[in-house]
Coordinates of C-alpha atoms in Angstrom, one line a residue:
M216 CA -77.9 -6.2 -53.6
G217 CA -75.9 -9.4 -54.2
L218 CA -75.6 -12.6 -52.3
K219 CA -72.5 -11.6 -50.4
S220 CA -74.3 -8.6 -48.8
K221 CA -77.9 -9.9 -48.4
Y222 CA -77.5 -13.6 -47.8
T223 CA -74.0 -13.8 -46.4
L224 CA -73.6 -16.9 -44.0
E225 CA -70.9 -15.3 -41.7
A226 CA -71.5 -14.9 -38.0
T227 CA -71.3 -11.1 -37.5
D228 CA -74.2 -10.4 -40.0
I229 CA -76.3 -13.4 -39.3
E230 CA -76.5 -13.1 -35.6
N231 CA -77.8 -9.6 -35.8
Q232 CA -80.3 -10.4 -38.6
A233 CA -81.3 -14.0 -37.8
R234 CA -84.8 -13.2 -36.8
H235 CA -85.5 -10.7 -39.7
S236 CA -83.4 -11.7 -42.7
Q237 CA -85.1 -13.5 -45.6
L238 CA -82.3 -16.1 -45.1
Y239 CA -84.0 -17.3 -41.9
T240 CA -87.6 -17.1 -43.0
S241 CA -87.4 -18.9 -46.4
D242 CA -87.6 -22.7 -46.1
N243 CA -86.0 -23.0 -42.8
V244 CA -82.8 -21.0 -43.5
T245 CA -82.1 -21.4 -47.2
V246 CA -80.8 -19.1 -49.8
P247 CA -83.2 -19.0 -52.8
K248 CA -81.7 -19.6 -56.2
E249 CA -82.5 -16.2 -57.5
A250 CA -80.4 -14.6 -54.8
F251 CA -77.1 -15.7 -56.3
S252 CA -77.5 -13.4 -59.3
E253 CA -79.2 -10.4 -57.8
G254 CA -77.8 -7.0 -58.1
N255 CA -74.8 -5.5 -60.0
S256 CA -71.9 -6.8 -58.0
L257 CA -69.1 -8.7 -59.6
Y258 CA -70.2 -11.8 -57.8
A259 CA -73.8 -11.5 -59.2
K260 CA -72.5 -10.9 -62.7
I261 CA -70.4 -14.0 -62.6
Q262 CA -73.3 -16.0 -61.2
R263 CA -75.7 -14.7 -64.0
F264 CA -73.1 -15.7 -66.7
A265 CA -72.8 -19.1 -65.1
G266 CA -76.5 -19.5 -64.9
K267 CA -76.8 -19.0 -68.7
F268 CA -74.9 -22.3 -69.2
N269 CA -76.9 -24.1 -66.4
I270 CA -73.8 -24.3 -64.2
E271 CA -74.7 -25.0 -60.6
Q272 CA -74.5 -21.7 -58.7
R273 CA -75.1 -23.0 -55.2
G274 CA -72.2 -23.6 -52.9
I275 CA -72.4 -24.3 -49.1
E276 CA -75.7 -22.6 -48.8
R277 CA -78.6 -24.9 -47.6
V278 CA -80.7 -26.3 -50.5
P279 CA -84.3 -25.2 -50.4
E280 CA -87.0 -27.9 -50.6
D281 CA -88.4 -26.6 -53.9
E282 CA -84.9 -27.2 -55.5
R283 CA -84.7 -30.8 -54.3
T284 CA -86.0 -32.4 -57.4
D285 CA -83.6 -35.4 -57.8
T286 CA -86.1 -38.2 -57.1
N287 CA -84.0 -41.0 -58.8
L288 CA -82.5 -43.1 -56.1
A289 CA -80.5 -44.9 -58.7
N290 CA -78.4 -41.7 -59.0
V291 CA -77.3 -42.3 -55.4
G292 CA -76.0 -45.9 -56.2
T293 CA -74.5 -45.2 -59.5
M294 CA -72.6 -42.2 -58.2
W295 CA -70.5 -44.4 -56.1
L296 CA -70.6 -47.3 -58.4
S297 CA -68.7 -45.3 -61.1
A298 CA -66.4 -43.6 -58.7
N299 CA -65.1 -46.9 -57.4
M300 CA -65.3 -49.0 -60.6
V301 CA -61.8 -47.7 -61.4
V302 CA -58.2 -48.7 -61.7
S303 CA -57.3 -47.0 -58.3
S304 CA -59.5 -49.5 -56.5
F305 CA -58.0 -52.4 -58.6
A306 CA -54.6 -51.2 -57.5
I307 CA -55.6 -51.4 -53.8
G308 CA -56.3 -55.1 -54.2
A309 CA -53.1 -55.8 -55.9
L310 CA -51.2 -54.4 -52.9
A311 CA -52.0 -57.5 -50.9
V312 CA -49.6 -59.5 -53.0
T313 CA -47.1 -57.0 -54.4
V314 CA -46.5 -55.0 -51.3
F315 CA -47.8 -57.0 -48.2
H316 CA -46.9 -60.4 -49.6
L317 CA -50.1 -62.1 -48.4
G318 CA -51.8 -65.2 -49.7
F319 CA -54.9 -65.3 -51.7
V320 CA -57.4 -66.5 -49.1
D321 CA -56.3 -64.3 -46.3
S322 CA -56.3 -61.3 -48.6
L323 CA -59.7 -62.2 -49.9
L324 CA -61.3 -62.5 -46.4
T325 CA -59.6 -59.2 -45.4
T326 CA -60.9 -57.5 -48.4
L327 CA -64.4 -58.7 -47.8
L328 CA -64.6 -57.9 -44.0
I329 CA -62.9 -54.5 -44.0
N330 CA -64.9 -53.2 -46.9
F331 CA -68.2 -54.1 -45.3
L332 CA -67.1 -52.0 -42.4
A333 CA -65.4 -49.2 -44.3
V334 CA -68.5 -48.1 -46.4
T335 CA -70.9 -48.1 -43.5
P336 CA -70.2 -44.4 -42.4
V337 CA -70.4 -43.2 -46.0
A338 CA -73.8 -44.8 -46.5
F339 CA -74.9 -43.4 -43.1
Y340 CA -74.1 -39.8 -43.7
S341 CA -75.5 -40.0 -47.2
T342 CA -78.9 -40.1 -45.6
F343 CA -78.3 -36.7 -44.0
G344 CA -78.3 -34.9 -47.4
P345 CA -82.0 -35.2 -48.1
R346 CA -83.0 -34.8 -44.4
Y347 CA -81.1 -31.5 -43.9
G348 CA -80.2 -30.2 -47.4
L349 CA -76.7 -29.4 -46.0
R350 CA -73.2 -30.3 -47.4
Q351 CA -71.0 -32.7 -45.4
M352 CA -68.6 -30.0 -44.3
I353 CA -71.5 -27.8 -43.1
L354 CA -73.0 -30.7 -41.2
S355 CA -69.6 -31.1 -39.6
R356 CA -70.1 -27.7 -37.8
Y357 CA -72.5 -29.5 -35.6
Y358 CA -69.6 -31.6 -34.3
F359 CA -66.7 -29.2 -34.6
G360 CA -68.2 -25.8 -34.2
F361 CA -68.3 -22.9 -36.6
H362 CA -64.5 -22.3 -36.5
G363 CA -63.3 -25.7 -35.5
V364 CA -64.6 -27.2 -38.7
K365 CA -62.0 -25.3 -40.7
I366 CA -59.4 -27.7 -39.4
V367 CA -61.4 -30.6 -40.8
A368 CA -61.9 -28.7 -44.0
I369 CA -58.2 -28.2 -44.5
F370 CA -57.5 -31.9 -44.1
N371 CA -60.4 -32.6 -46.6
V372 CA -58.8 -30.1 -49.1
L373 CA -55.5 -31.9 -48.7
A374 CA -57.2 -35.3 -49.2
C375 CA -59.2 -34.3 -52.2
V376 CA -56.3 -32.5 -54.0
G377 CA -53.7 -35.0 -53.0
W378 CA -55.6 -38.1 -54.1
S379 CA -56.7 -36.4 -57.3
T380 CA -53.0 -35.9 -58.0
V381 CA -52.1 -39.5 -57.2
N382 CA -55.0 -40.8 -59.3
V383 CA -54.3 -38.6 -62.3
I384 CA -50.6 -39.8 -62.3
V385 CA -51.8 -43.3 -62.3
G386 CA -54.1 -42.6 -65.3
A387 CA -51.2 -40.9 -67.2
Q388 CA -49.0 -43.9 -66.6
L389 CA -51.6 -46.2 -68.1
I390 CA -51.8 -44.0 -71.2
N391 CA -48.0 -43.9 -71.4
A392 CA -48.0 -47.7 -71.2
V393 CA -50.2 -47.8 -74.3
N394 CA -48.1 -45.2 -76.2
S395 CA -44.7 -44.2 -74.8
D396 CA -44.7 -41.2 -77.2
I397 CA -47.4 -39.5 -75.1
P398 CA -45.6 -37.7 -72.2
G399 CA -46.9 -38.0 -68.7
Y400 CA -48.0 -34.3 -68.6
A401 CA -50.2 -34.8 -71.6
G402 CA -52.1 -37.7 -70.0
I403 CA -52.4 -35.7 -66.8
I404 CA -53.9 -32.6 -68.6
I405 CA -56.3 -34.8 -70.6
I406 CA -57.8 -36.5 -67.6
A407 CA -57.8 -33.4 -65.5
A408 CA -59.5 -31.3 -68.2
C409 CA -62.2 -34.0 -68.7
T410 CA -62.8 -34.1 -64.9
F411 CA -63.0 -30.3 -64.8
L412 CA -65.6 -30.2 -67.5
V413 CA -67.8 -32.6 -65.6
T414 CA -67.5 -31.0 -62.2
L415 CA -67.7 -27.4 -63.5
F416 CA -71.5 -27.9 -64.2
G417 CA -72.1 -29.3 -60.8
Y418 CA -74.4 -31.8 -59.2
K419 CA -76.6 -32.8 -62.1
V420 CA -73.9 -33.3 -64.6
V421 CA -71.7 -35.1 -62.1
H422 CA -74.6 -37.5 -61.5
V423 CA -75.4 -37.9 -65.1
Y424 CA -71.7 -38.8 -65.9
E425 CA -71.4 -41.2 -63.0
F426 CA -74.7 -42.9 -64.0
W427 CA -73.2 -44.3 -67.1
S428 CA -69.4 -44.1 -66.8
W429 CA -69.1 -47.4 -64.8
I430 CA -70.3 -49.5 -67.8
P431 CA -67.1 -49.3 -70.1
S432 CA -64.9 -49.9 -67.0
F433 CA -67.0 -52.9 -65.9
I434 CA -66.8 -54.4 -69.4
V435 CA -63.0 -54.0 -69.5
F436 CA -62.6 -55.6 -66.1
L437 CA -64.6 -58.5 -67.3
I438 CA -62.2 -58.9 -70.2
V439 CA -59.4 -58.9 -67.7
I440 CA -61.1 -61.7 -65.9
G441 CA -61.4 -63.7 -69.1
E442 CA -57.9 -63.1 -70.2
L443 CA -56.5 -64.0 -66.7
A444 CA -58.5 -67.2 -66.6
H445 CA -57.5 -68.1 -70.2
S446 CA -53.8 -67.6 -69.4
G447 CA -53.8 -69.9 -66.4
K448 CA -51.5 -67.6 -64.5
F449 CA -53.7 -67.1 -61.4
S450 CA -52.0 -68.7 -58.4
N451 CA -53.7 -69.6 -55.1
I452 CA -50.8 -68.4 -53.0
S453 CA -50.8 -70.1 -49.7
M454 CA -51.4 -68.2 -46.4
A455 CA -48.5 -67.6 -44.2
V456 CA -48.5 -67.7 -40.4
G457 CA -46.9 -65.9 -37.4
K458 CA -46.3 -62.3 -36.4
A459 CA -45.2 -61.1 -39.8
E460 CA -48.4 -62.4 -41.3
A461 CA -50.5 -60.7 -38.7
G462 CA -48.7 -57.4 -39.3
S463 CA -49.2 -57.7 -43.1
V464 CA -52.9 -58.4 -42.7
L465 CA -53.3 -55.3 -40.4
S466 CA -51.4 -53.0 -42.8
Y467 CA -53.4 -54.2 -45.8
S468 CA -56.6 -53.7 -43.8
A469 CA -55.6 -50.1 -43.2
S470 CA -55.1 -49.6 -47.0
V471 CA -58.5 -51.1 -47.8
F472 CA -60.3 -49.3 -45.0
G473 CA -58.8 -45.9 -45.9
F474 CA -59.8 -46.3 -49.5
G475 CA -63.4 -47.3 -48.8
T476 CA -64.1 -44.9 -45.9
G477 CA -62.4 -42.0 -47.7
W478 CA -65.8 -40.8 -49.1
T479 CA -67.3 -40.1 -45.6
S480 CA -66.2 -36.6 -45.6
L481 CA -68.1 -36.0 -48.9
A482 CA -71.1 -38.3 -48.4
A483 CA -74.0 -35.8 -47.9
D484 CA -72.9 -33.7 -50.9
Y485 CA -74.4 -36.1 -53.4
T486 CA -77.9 -36.4 -51.9
V487 CA -78.7 -32.8 -50.9
Y488 CA -80.9 -32.4 -53.9
Q489 CA -83.0 -35.4 -53.0
P490 CA -86.4 -34.5 -51.5
R491 CA -86.6 -34.3 -47.7
T492 CA -89.2 -37.1 -47.7
T493 CA -86.9 -39.6 -49.4
S494 CA -86.6 -42.8 -47.4
R495 CA -83.4 -42.8 -45.3
P496 CA -83.2 -46.7 -45.4
K497 CA -83.4 -46.6 -49.2
V498 CA -80.7 -43.9 -49.4
F499 CA -78.5 -46.0 -47.1
A500 CA -79.1 -49.2 -49.1
W501 CA -78.4 -47.6 -52.5
T502 CA -75.3 -45.9 -51.2
Y503 CA -74.0 -49.1 -49.5
G504 CA -74.7 -51.2 -52.6
G505 CA -73.2 -48.6 -54.9
L506 CA -70.0 -48.7 -52.9
I507 CA -69.5 -52.3 -51.8
F508 CA -70.1 -54.0 -55.2
P509 CA -67.3 -52.1 -57.2
L510 CA -64.9 -52.0 -54.3
L511 CA -65.1 -55.8 -53.8
F512 CA -65.2 -56.5 -57.5
T513 CA -62.2 -54.4 -58.4
Q514 CA -60.1 -55.3 -55.4
I515 CA -60.6 -59.0 -55.5
L516 CA -59.8 -58.8 -59.3
G517 CA -56.6 -56.8 -58.5
L518 CA -55.8 -59.4 -55.9
A519 CA -56.2 -62.2 -58.4
V520 CA -54.2 -60.6 -61.1
A521 CA -51.4 -59.8 -58.8
T522 CA -51.0 -63.5 -57.9
A523 CA -49.6 -63.9 -61.4
T524 CA -46.5 -61.8 -60.4
V525 CA -45.4 -64.7 -58.2
P526 CA -42.7 -65.9 -58.7
P527 CA -40.7 -63.1 -60.1
S528 CA -38.3 -63.4 -63.0
A529 CA -35.0 -65.1 -62.1
D530 CA -32.3 -67.4 -63.3
G531 CA -33.7 -67.7 -66.9
F532 CA -37.3 -67.7 -65.9
V533 CA -39.3 -64.8 -67.2
N534 CA -42.5 -63.7 -65.7
P535 CA -44.0 -60.9 -67.9
Y536 CA -46.6 -60.0 -65.2
A537 CA -43.9 -59.5 -62.5
D538 CA -41.7 -57.5 -65.0
G539 CA -44.7 -55.4 -66.1
Y540 CA -45.5 -54.5 -62.5
T541 CA -41.8 -53.8 -61.7
D542 CA -41.3 -51.5 -64.8
I543 CA -44.6 -49.5 -64.9
G544 CA -46.6 -50.5 -61.8
I545 CA -50.4 -51.3 -62.3
G546 CA -50.3 -50.2 -65.9
G547 CA -47.6 -52.7 -66.7
L548 CA -49.4 -55.4 -64.9
L549 CA -52.7 -54.8 -66.8
A550 CA -50.7 -54.5 -70.1
A551 CA -49.2 -57.9 -69.4
V552 CA -52.7 -59.3 -69.2
L553 CA -54.3 -57.5 -72.1
F554 CA -51.6 -56.7 -74.7
P555 CA -50.3 -60.1 -75.8
P556 CA -53.6 -61.7 -76.5
L557 CA -55.6 -58.7 -77.7
G558 CA -53.1 -56.4 -79.4
R559 CA -54.5 -53.0 -80.2
F560 CA -57.8 -53.8 -78.7
G561 CA -56.0 -54.5 -75.4
Q562 CA -54.4 -51.1 -75.7
F563 CA -57.8 -49.5 -76.2
C564 CA -59.1 -51.3 -73.0
L565 CA -56.1 -49.8 -71.1
V566 CA -57.1 -46.4 -72.3
V567 CA -60.7 -46.9 -71.1
L568 CA -59.3 -47.8 -67.6
A569 CA -57.0 -44.8 -67.7
L570 CA -60.1 -42.6 -68.4
S571 CA -61.9 -44.2 -65.5
I572 CA -59.8 -41.9 -63.3
I573 CA -62.3 -39.1 -64.3
A574 CA -65.1 -40.8 -62.4
N575 CA -62.8 -41.4 -59.4
N576 CA -61.7 -37.8 -59.4
C577 CA -65.2 -36.2 -59.9
P578 CA -66.2 -36.5 -56.3
N579 CA -62.9 -35.0 -55.1
M580 CA -63.1 -32.0 -57.4
Y581 CA -66.8 -31.3 -56.8
S582 CA -66.6 -31.6 -53.0
V583 CA -63.3 -29.8 -52.5
T584 CA -65.1 -26.5 -53.4
F585 CA -67.3 -26.8 -50.3
S586 CA -64.4 -27.3 -47.9
L587 CA -62.6 -24.3 -49.4
Q588 CA -65.9 -22.2 -49.0
V589 CA -66.1 -23.2 -45.3
L590 CA -62.7 -21.6 -44.6
G591 CA -63.9 -18.0 -44.3
R592 CA -66.0 -15.1 -45.6
W593 CA -63.9 -14.4 -48.6
T594 CA -63.6 -18.0 -49.7
Q595 CA -67.4 -18.3 -49.6
A596 CA -67.6 -15.1 -51.7
V597 CA -65.8 -17.0 -54.6
P598 CA -68.4 -19.1 -56.5
R599 CA -68.1 -22.8 -56.4
F600 CA -67.2 -23.4 -60.1
L601 CA -64.3 -21.0 -59.8
W602 CA -62.9 -23.0 -56.9
T603 CA -63.2 -26.1 -59.2
F604 CA -61.0 -24.4 -61.6
V605 CA -58.4 -23.4 -59.0
A606 CA -58.3 -26.9 -57.4
T607 CA -57.8 -28.4 -60.9
C608 CA -54.9 -26.1 -61.6
I609 CA -53.3 -27.0 -58.2
Y610 CA -53.4 -30.7 -58.5
C611 CA -52.1 -30.5 -62.2
A612 CA -49.2 -28.3 -61.0
I613 CA -48.4 -31.0 -58.4
A614 CA -48.9 -34.0 -60.7
I615 CA -46.8 -32.9 -63.7
P616 CA -43.5 -32.8 -61.8
G617 CA -44.7 -35.5 -59.4
Y618 CA -45.2 -37.9 -62.4
S619 CA -41.3 -38.3 -62.7
H620 CA -39.9 -37.3 -59.4
F621 CA -41.9 -37.8 -56.2
E622 CA -45.1 -39.9 -56.9
S623 CA -44.2 -42.5 -54.3
V624 CA -43.4 -39.7 -51.7
L625 CA -46.7 -38.0 -52.5
E626 CA -48.6 -41.4 -52.1
D627 CA -46.8 -42.1 -48.8
F628 CA -47.8 -38.6 -47.6
M629 CA -51.5 -39.2 -48.5
L630 CA -51.5 -42.5 -46.7
L631 CA -50.0 -40.8 -43.6
I632 CA -52.8 -38.1 -43.4
G633 CA -55.5 -40.6 -44.1
Y634 CA -55.9 -41.4 -40.5
W635 CA -57.8 -38.1 -40.0
L636 CA -60.9 -39.9 -41.4
A637 CA -61.0 -42.3 -38.5
I638 CA -60.8 -39.3 -36.1
Y639 CA -63.5 -37.5 -38.0
E640 CA -65.7 -40.6 -37.8
G641 CA -64.9 -41.0 -34.1
I642 CA -66.0 -37.5 -33.2
A643 CA -69.0 -37.3 -35.5
L644 CA -70.6 -40.6 -34.6
T645 CA -70.1 -40.0 -30.9
E646 CA -71.8 -36.6 -31.2
H647 CA -74.6 -38.0 -33.1
F648 CA -75.5 -41.0 -30.9
M649 CA -74.5 -39.6 -27.5
F650 CA -75.1 -35.9 -27.6
A651 CA -77.1 -34.5 -30.5
G652 CA -80.2 -36.6 -29.9
R653 CA -79.8 -37.8 -33.6
K654 CA -81.3 -34.5 -34.9
Y655 CA -79.9 -31.1 -35.8
D656 CA -81.5 -27.6 -35.9
V657 CA -80.9 -26.3 -39.4
T658 CA -81.7 -22.7 -38.4
I659 CA -78.4 -22.4 -36.6
Y660 CA -75.9 -23.9 -39.1
A661 CA -74.3 -20.5 -39.7
I662 CA -74.6 -19.0 -36.1
P663 CA -71.4 -19.6 -34.2
S664 CA -73.0 -18.8 -30.8
S665 CA -75.6 -21.5 -31.3
L666 CA -73.4 -24.2 -32.6
P667 CA -71.0 -26.3 -30.3
P668 CA -67.9 -24.2 -29.4
G669 CA -65.8 -26.9 -31.0
I670 CA -63.3 -27.1 -28.1
A671 CA -64.1 -30.7 -27.3
A672 CA -63.8 -31.7 -30.9
I673 CA -60.5 -30.0 -31.4
L674 CA -59.0 -31.6 -28.2
A675 CA -60.4 -35.0 -29.2
F676 CA -58.9 -34.6 -32.7
C677 CA -55.5 -34.1 -31.0
F678 CA -56.0 -37.3 -29.0
G679 CA -57.0 -39.0 -32.2
V680 CA -53.8 -37.9 -33.8
M681 CA -52.0 -39.4 -30.8
G682 CA -53.7 -42.7 -31.3
A683 CA -52.9 -42.7 -35.1
V684 CA -49.2 -42.0 -34.4
L685 CA -48.9 -44.8 -31.7
G686 CA -50.5 -47.3 -34.1
M687 CA -49.4 -46.4 -37.6
A688 CA -47.0 -48.5 -39.6
Q689 CA -46.0 -46.4 -42.7
V690 CA -42.9 -45.9 -44.8
W691 CA -41.8 -42.8 -42.9
F692 CA -42.7 -43.9 -39.3
I693 CA -43.7 -47.0 -37.4
G694 CA -45.4 -46.2 -34.0
P695 CA -44.6 -48.0 -30.9
I696 CA -47.7 -50.0 -30.8
G697 CA -47.7 -50.6 -34.5
K698 CA -44.2 -52.0 -34.3
R699 CA -45.4 -54.6 -31.8
C700 CA -48.2 -55.8 -34.2
G701 CA -46.0 -57.3 -36.8
S702 CA -42.4 -57.9 -37.7
P703 CA -39.8 -55.5 -36.2
A704 CA -38.9 -54.2 -39.7
Y705 CA -42.5 -53.4 -40.9
G706 CA -44.9 -53.6 -37.9
G707 CA -48.6 -53.8 -38.4
D708 CA -50.9 -50.8 -39.0
V709 CA -53.4 -50.3 -36.2
G710 CA -53.5 -46.6 -36.6
F711 CA -57.1 -46.3 -37.8
P712 CA -58.8 -48.3 -34.9
L713 CA -56.6 -46.4 -32.3
A714 CA -57.3 -43.1 -33.9
F715 CA -61.1 -43.8 -33.8
A716 CA -61.0 -45.1 -30.2
F717 CA -58.8 -42.2 -28.8
S718 CA -60.9 -39.6 -30.5
A719 CA -64.3 -41.2 -29.6
I720 CA -63.4 -41.8 -25.9
S721 CA -61.8 -38.4 -25.4
Y722 CA -64.6 -36.6 -27.1
T723 CA -67.2 -38.3 -24.8
V724 CA -65.3 -36.8 -21.8
F725 CA -64.6 -33.4 -23.3
R726 CA -68.0 -32.9 -24.8
T727 CA -69.7 -33.7 -21.5
V728 CA -67.7 -30.9 -19.8
E729 CA -68.3 -28.5 -22.8
K730 CA -72.1 -28.9 -22.7
R731 CA -72.1 -28.4 -18.9
V732 CA -70.0 -25.2 -19.3
F733 CA -71.5 -23.7 -22.5
G734 CA -74.9 -25.3 -22.6
R735 CA -74.6 -26.1 -26.3

């Protein structure tokens, strides 16, 4: 008998067998490791084959205590250190000057303050992994219900696949900046294949890779600092004043916050193999430190380098930094810093930064599988590692034509849907602190009739979308409130705080009624 028949996590089977099934008597509702390869079903045969290569077989099933052997807290910190010590984070800092036209000091202060706020939910939910042994999307059932969480999972799939696509295009552009004979699709395939190999093997290999991969990127960024300082091109751009300045600060804040808090929907996935007795404050501290250092380091560096693009080339004056950014984007800007003084070694440094995208995409490609498995019985019946392959093929299929035709459109779309994270946090944090009593019964994580109905969360999600629309200031649309927070042409983005406030307040009302009506 295979896992699908004996240990299925779907409602109709579990509710009838909850008091008798091994699933509910083994370590507080966990599926033992050997169950994945039991029997002669196709599922079991695939799992046995995967087990021969030490590929992680477990998906969204709760991790038993005897399998939680990852006692190295440094793994928690370096996981996020590597995922954010990347050129994508550097590019966020550069936006302050190249897109929002801010000064250095105001950009610096915004980067500091917003990041300290943005990473707090990620660190908070990372502490849930050791305590409950559940993936982040499964924990979300305690807020959104068994079926309502599928809405959240769809948004998470879009986010993971979409940002992986944007990131891999950036990496391919960096490789192309080094050698124009390497076509964009080749760079995309190289980065995607390396990412797939890491995430294929699962939790342990992802952590091993992330434990070390930040080092070469960090060294290259130090070289960038040295070359920028030696060039004397850094410019302390003065801060502007007025409504336009306020709008630009708000919009830049939204970009910084969205990047930093984007890991919230994946947070617990990277601590579920930590023992239940692991100190929650230590997990929080390691996660927070692993996030805040690379985010501040890379974004402030991106900001500093971007100041060299001012003023642009004009009337006989040539600014290679501005020209590089105009021609190739971030790749061209970094090439302007590294290539003239370092030659081929500078090109090597840019390749290292291009390959840093692997560390950035690993969390996306590992965690997207759990969101896919949450969607239904048949998706859970597909092993995690096969979903990794499918997701990789999908984002490559989007990235290859997107490299030349619609990269900016794709990036604008990803920024547009990013507001869902504020809605998710507004609902999840409200449930935790106001209704759940700060604890969750792990024995019901797969029983729809015991979990919250999810009606309150879905309604609050809709209200959160309303708040995001009213406050957003994006290329495609500027909301009525967002328009009043800056210049009439560009507005100021307050979509994140409004989405959070609308969802949290409405959820408080709807959840109060829901608990009175359903008693759960």
